[in-house]
Coordinates of C-alpha atoms and ligand atoms in Angstrom, one line a residue:
M958 CA -93.0 3.0 37.2
A959 CA -95.4 1.1 39.5
T960 CA -98.9 2.4 40.3
I961 CA -98.9 3.6 43.9
L962 CA -101.8 2.2 45.8
D963 CA -102.8 5.3 47.7
G964 CA -104.3 4.2 50.9
K965 CA -104.6 7.7 52.2
A966 CA -106.8 8.7 49.3
V967 CA -108.9 5.5 49.2
S968 CA -109.4 5.6 53.0
A969 CA -110.7 9.2 52.6
H970 CA -113.5 7.8 50.4
V971 CA -114.3 5.0 52.9
K972 CA -114.3 7.5 55.8
A973 CA -116.6 9.8 53.9
E974 CA -119.0 6.9 53.3
V975 CA -118.8 6.0 57.0
K976 CA -119.6 9.6 57.9
R977 CA -122.7 9.5 55.7
E978 CA -123.8 6.3 57.4
V979 CA -123.2 7.8 60.9
E980 CA -125.3 10.8 60.0
A981 CA -128.1 8.6 58.6
L982 CA -128.1 6.5 61.8
A983 CA -128.2 9.7 63.9
K984 CA -131.4 10.7 62.1
Q985 CA -132.8 7.3 63.3
G986 CA -131.8 8.2 66.8
V987 CA -128.8 5.8 66.8
S988 CA -125.4 7.2 67.9
V989 CA -122.2 5.3 67.2
S990 CA -119.5 5.0 69.8
L991 CA -116.1 3.3 70.3
A992 CA -114.2 2.7 73.6
V993 CA -110.5 2.4 73.3
I994 CA -108.3 0.9 76.0
L995 CA -104.7 1.9 76.1
V996 CA -102.4 0.4 78.7
G997 CA -98.9 1.7 79.3
D998 CA -96.5 4.0 77.6
D999 CA -95.6 2.4 74.2
P1000 CA -95.1 5.5 72.0
A1001 CA -96.2 3.7 68.8
S1002 CA -99.5 2.6 70.5
H1003 CA -100.1 6.1 71.7
T1004 CA -99.7 7.4 68.1
Y1005 CA -102.0 4.7 66.7
V1006 CA -104.7 5.5 69.3
R1007 CA -104.4 9.3 68.6
N1008 CA -105.0 8.5 64.9
K1009 CA -108.0 6.4 65.7
E1010 CA -109.5 9.1 68.0
K1011 CA -109.0 11.7 65.2
A1012 CA -110.6 9.4 62.6
C1013 CA -113.6 8.7 64.8
A1014 CA -114.1 12.4 65.5
E1015 CA -114.0 13.2 61.8
A1016 CA -116.6 10.5 61.0
G1017 CA -118.9 11.6 63.8
I1018 CA -118.2 8.5 65.9
R1019 CA -118.0 9.2 69.6
S1020 CA -114.8 7.7 71.0
K1021 CA -113.5 7.6 74.6
T1022 CA -110.0 6.4 75.4
Y1023 CA -109.3 4.8 78.7
R1024 CA -105.6 5.4 79.4
L1025 CA -104.3 3.0 82.1
P1026 CA -100.9 2.9 83.7
A1027 CA -98.4 0.1 82.7
D1028 CA -98.8 -1.5 86.1
T1029 CA -102.5 -2.0 85.7
T1030 CA -103.5 -5.5 87.0
E1031 CA -105.2 -8.0 84.7
Q1032 CA -108.1 -8.0 87.1
A1033 CA -108.6 -4.3 86.8
L1034 CA -108.3 -4.4 83.0
L1035 CA -110.8 -7.3 82.7
A1036 CA -113.2 -5.4 85.1
L1037 CA -113.0 -2.4 82.7
V1038 CA -113.8 -4.6 79.7
E1039 CA -116.8 -6.1 81.6
T1040 CA -118.1 -2.6 82.4
L1041 CA -117.8 -1.6 78.7
N1042 CA -119.4 -4.9 77.6
A1043 CA -122.4 -4.1 79.7
D1044 CA -122.6 -0.4 78.7
K1045 CA -125.4 -0.1 76.0
A1046 CA -123.9 3.3 75.0
V1047 CA -120.7 1.6 73.9
N1048 CA -120.9 -0.1 70.5
G1049 CA -117.3 -1.1 69.9
I1050 CA -114.4 -2.0 72.2
L1051 CA -110.8 -2.0 71.2
C1052 CA -107.8 -2.8 73.4
Q1053 CA -104.7 -1.5 71.8
L1054 CA -102.0 -4.2 71.5
P1055 CA -99.4 -5.0 72.5
L1056 CA -100.1 -5.0 76.2
P1057 CA -97.3 -4.4 78.7
K1058 CA -95.5 -7.5 79.9
G1059 CA -97.4 -9.4 82.6
L1060 CA -100.8 -8.8 81.1
N1061 CA -102.4 -11.7 79.3
E1062 CA -103.5 -10.5 75.8
A1063 CA -105.4 -13.7 75.1
A1064 CA -107.5 -13.2 78.3
V1065 CA -108.4 -9.6 77.4
I1066 CA -109.3 -10.6 73.8
A1067 CA -111.5 -13.4 75.1
A1068 CA -113.2 -11.0 77.5
V1069 CA -114.4 -8.5 74.9
S1070 CA -118.0 -9.3 73.9
P1071 CA -117.9 -10.7 70.3
E1072 CA -120.7 -8.2 69.3
K1073 CA -118.4 -5.3 70.3
D1074 CA -115.2 -6.8 69.0
V1075 CA -114.4 -4.3 66.3
D1076 CA -110.9 -5.6 65.8
A1077 CA -112.3 -9.1 65.1
F1078 CA -109.8 -10.8 67.4
H1079 CA -112.2 -12.8 69.5
A1080 CA -112.3 -16.5 68.8
V1081 CA -115.9 -16.3 67.8
N1082 CA -115.1 -13.7 65.2
V1083 CA -112.0 -15.5 64.0
G1084 CA -114.1 -18.6 63.6
R1085 CA -116.7 -16.7 61.6
I1086 CA -113.9 -15.3 59.3
M1087 CA -112.7 -18.9 58.8
L1088 CA -116.3 -19.9 57.8
G1089 CA -116.8 -16.8 55.6
N1090 CA -119.9 -15.5 57.4
Y1091 CA -118.4 -12.7 59.3
A1092 CA -119.9 -9.5 60.6
F1093 CA -116.6 -7.9 61.5
L1094 CA -113.7 -8.0 59.2
P1095 CA -110.1 -8.0 60.6
C1096 CA -109.1 -4.4 60.1
T1097 CA -105.8 -4.6 58.3
P1098 CA -106.5 -7.5 55.9
A1099 CA -110.0 -6.1 55.1
G1100 CA -108.4 -2.7 54.5
I1101 CA -106.0 -4.4 52.0
V1102 CA -108.8 -6.2 50.2
E1103 CA -110.7 -2.8 50.0
L1104 CA -107.6 -1.2 48.5
L1105 CA -107.2 -4.0 45.9
D1106 CA -110.9 -3.6 45.0
Y1107 CA -110.6 0.1 44.6
Y1108 CA -107.8 -0.4 42.0
R1109 CA -109.7 -3.3 40.4
I1110 CA -107.0 -5.8 41.3
D1111 CA -108.9 -9.1 41.5
P1112 CA -107.1 -11.8 43.5
A1113 CA -109.3 -14.6 42.0
G1114 CA -107.1 -17.3 40.4
K1115 CA -103.9 -15.3 41.3
R1116 CA -101.0 -16.7 43.2
C1117 CA -100.8 -14.8 46.5
V1118 CA -97.9 -15.1 49.0
V1119 CA -98.3 -13.7 52.5
I1120 CA -95.1 -13.3 54.5
G1121 CA -96.1 -13.5 58.2
R1122 CA -98.6 -15.7 60.1
S1123 CA -99.7 -13.5 63.0
N1124 CA -103.3 -13.8 64.2
I1125 CA -103.9 -10.1 63.5
V1126 CA -102.5 -9.8 60.0
G1127 CA -101.0 -12.9 58.3
K1128 CA -103.5 -15.6 59.0
P1129 CA -106.7 -13.5 58.4
M1130 CA -105.1 -12.0 55.3
A1131 CA -104.6 -15.5 53.9
M1132 CA -108.2 -16.3 54.7
L1133 CA -109.6 -13.2 53.1
L1134 CA -107.6 -13.8 49.9
L1135 CA -108.7 -17.4 49.9
H1136 CA -112.4 -16.2 50.2
R1137 CA -111.6 -14.1 47.1
D1138 CA -110.5 -17.3 45.2
A1139 CA -106.8 -16.7 45.3
T1140 CA -104.3 -19.5 45.6
V1141 CA -102.5 -18.6 48.8
T1142 CA -99.2 -19.5 50.3
V1143 CA -98.3 -18.4 53.8
C1144 CA -94.6 -18.0 54.7
H1145 CA -93.0 -17.4 58.1
S1146 CA -89.6 -17.5 59.9
K1147 CA -89.2 -21.2 59.4
T1148 CA -89.9 -21.1 55.6
E1149 CA -87.1 -22.5 53.6
D1150 CA -85.9 -20.6 50.5
L1151 CA -88.3 -17.8 51.0
A1152 CA -87.3 -15.8 48.0
A1153 CA -88.0 -18.8 45.7
I1154 CA -91.6 -18.7 47.0
T1155 CA -92.1 -14.9 47.0
K1156 CA -90.8 -14.7 43.4
T1157 CA -93.9 -16.7 42.3
A1158 CA -96.3 -14.2 43.8
D1159 CA -98.7 -12.2 41.6
I1160 CA -99.7 -10.5 44.8
L1161 CA -97.2 -10.3 47.6
V1162 CA -98.2 -9.2 51.1
A1163 CA -95.4 -8.5 53.5
A1164 CA -96.3 -8.5 57.2
V1165 CA -93.0 -9.3 58.8
G1166 CA -92.1 -6.4 61.1
K1167 CA -88.6 -6.0 59.7
P1168 CA -87.4 -2.9 58.0
R1169 CA -87.0 -3.3 54.2
F1170 CA -87.0 -7.1 54.5
V1171 CA -88.4 -7.7 51.0
T1172 CA -85.7 -6.9 48.5
A1173 CA -86.0 -6.6 44.7
D1174 CA -84.7 -10.1 44.1
M1175 CA -87.6 -11.5 46.1
V1176 CA -90.2 -10.0 43.8
K1177 CA -91.6 -11.2 40.5
P1178 CA -91.6 -8.5 37.8
G1179 CA -95.1 -7.0 37.5
A1180 CA -96.2 -8.1 40.9
V1181 CA -98.6 -6.3 43.2
V1182 CA -96.7 -5.6 46.4
I1183 CA -98.6 -4.8 49.7
D1184 CA -96.4 -3.6 52.5
V1185 CA -98.0 -4.0 55.9
G1186 CA -94.9 -3.2 57.9
M1187 CA -94.6 -0.2 60.2
D1188 CA -91.0 -0.3 61.1
R1189 CA -88.2 2.0 62.1
D1190 CA -85.0 2.0 60.0
E1191 CA -81.4 2.4 61.4
N1192 CA -82.1 6.2 61.7
G1193 CA -85.4 5.8 63.5
K1194 CA -87.3 6.8 60.3
L1195 CA -90.7 5.1 59.7
C1196 CA -90.4 2.5 56.8
G1197 CA -92.1 -0.6 55.7
D1198 CA -91.2 -4.3 55.3
V1199 CA -90.4 -3.7 51.6
D1200 CA -87.4 -1.9 50.2
F1201 CA -89.6 0.5 48.4
A1202 CA -86.9 2.2 46.3
A1203 CA -85.6 -1.1 45.0
V1204 CA -88.9 -2.9 44.5
E1205 CA -91.1 -0.1 43.1
P1206 CA -89.4 -0.1 39.6
K1207 CA -90.0 -3.9 39.4
A1208 CA -93.6 -4.0 40.7
A1209 CA -96.8 -3.2 38.8
C1210 CA -98.4 -1.8 41.9
I1211 CA -97.1 -1.1 45.4
T1212 CA -98.3 0.5 48.7
P1213 CA -96.2 3.2 50.2
V1214 CA -95.3 3.4 53.9
P1215 CA -96.7 5.6 55.3
G1216 CA -99.9 6.2 53.4
G1217 CA -100.7 2.7 52.2
V1218 CA -102.1 0.0 54.5
G1219 CA -102.2 2.0 57.7
P1220 CA -105.0 4.4 56.7
M1221 CA -107.0 1.5 55.3
T1222 CA -106.8 -0.3 58.7
I1223 CA -108.3 2.7 60.5
A1224 CA -111.0 3.2 57.9
T1225 CA -112.0 -0.5 58.4
L1226 CA -112.1 0.0 62.1
L1227 CA -114.6 2.8 61.6
K1228 CA -116.7 0.6 59.3
N1229 CA -116.7 -2.2 61.9
T1230 CA -117.8 0.3 64.6
V1231 CA -120.8 1.3 62.5
T1232 CA -121.6 -2.3 61.8
A1233 CA -121.5 -3.0 65.5
A1234 CA -123.9 -0.1 66.2
K1235 CA -126.3 -1.4 63.5
L1236 CA -126.3 -4.9 64.8
Q1237 CA -126.9 -3.8 68.4
N1238 CA -129.8 -1.7 67.2
G1239 CA -131.4 -4.5 65.1
L1240 CA -130.6 -2.6 61.8
R1241 CA -128.8 -5.4 60.1
Ligands
LIG2666 P1 -95.7 -10.4 64.2 O1 -96.8 -10.8 65.1 O2 -94.4 -10.0 64.8 O3 -95.5 -11.4 63.0 C1 -94.4 -11.3 62.2 C2 -94.4 -12.5 61.3 O4 -93.3 -12.4 60.4 C3 -94.4 -13.9 62.0 O5 -95.3 -14.8 61.5 C4 -92.9 -14.3 61.7 O6 -92.8 -15.7 61.6 C5 -92.7 -13.7 60.4 N1 -91.2 -13.5 60.2 C6 -90.3 -13.0 61.0 N2 -89.1 -13.1 60.5 C7 -89.2 -13.7 59.3 C8 -88.3 -14.1 58.3 N3 -87.0 -13.9 58.4 N4 -88.8 -14.8 57.2 C9 -90.1 -15.0 57.1 N5 -91.0 -14.6 58.0 C10 -90.6 -14.0 59.1 O7 -96.1 -9.0 63.4 P2 -97.6 -8.5 63.0 O8 -98.3 -8.1 64.1 O9 -98.2 -9.4 62.0 O10 -97.1 -7.2 62.2 C11 -96.2 -7.2 61.1 C12 -95.9 -5.8 60.7 O11 -97.0 -5.1 60.3 C13 -95.2 -5.0 61.8 O12 -94.3 -4.1 61.2 C14 -96.4 -4.2 62.3 O13 -96.0 -3.0 62.9 C15 -97.2 -4.0 61.1 N6 -98.6 -3.7 61.3 C16 -99.2 -2.7 60.5 C17 -100.5 -2.5 60.6 C18 -101.0 -1.4 59.8 O14 -102.2 -1.0 60.0 N7 -100.3 -0.9 58.8 C19 -101.3 -3.3 61.4 C20 -100.8 -4.3 62.1 C21 -99.4 -4.6 62.0 P3 -93.0 -16.7 62.9 O15 -94.5 -16.8 63.0 O16 -92.4 -18.0 62.4 O17 -92.3 -16.1 64.0

């Protein structure tokens, strides 16, 4: 029986700490606020944004969501970002991805002020992550590292394999594990003989976006398995990138979906928003 890495429980600790920090800042006259931009009708995006709004409210962070129609022009979207950049009452800005077709995600990411970029997607923040002197941590990878820390799973010296090389998960995940002295291999859709590589992993991170993609024969006995996927199976049920039922008996530790990486991602977003407020108020 594997240890279940309980992101829901661990994120509750992180959120409680964030709440204490927000209260302490309020006593110093500093309020913490997040602006969320949501364009279009993607149901998953609407759910994610609702979860973020709820988490902000519970932590005492003011959040305001700008819901824009799918036919919003890039010009209008960039104008909103500029307004929020200039608004001193806004500490963090998050534009929920993916954007509807026709809108240039790279342009929007580049438009957000790096000081308010609580997703850490801006090139300046990506560069800082690469160099290891970052203010904002990329939410999903940093949430995963926090989860590993909580369970005292030290990546140092370990062989880590990340499946996926997206800018928001795979690449920064590899970088954070490298900063923790892991030996990291990044795999992707062109990787040959994927299973031969994943089977070498002490820590395996799956960020593929394909339901139950990682099967038991791809996992080394005793591995730590981190499932980033938020997928829908053939019946429309939420599941991860890992075949949990088959892999769990083989793994030492595993994250469930839901209740694993997802809550940790949101907890890190809250932390980043507090960091932004502190930096903007000269408190860090
Ligand atoms: P993405 O941008 O679609 O990237 C998927 C990656 O998987 C790509 O690098 C792709 O390789 C690789 N891949 C696809 N098929 C493969 C195959 N057969 N073998 C090996 N690699 C393969 O996805 P993402 O944004 O990183 O997200 C990944 C998953 O995590 C999704 O399910 C998403 O919903 C979920 N997610 C969850 C959270 C959370 O908080 N829990 C946050 C973000 C994302 P190429 O680069 O070669 O195409």
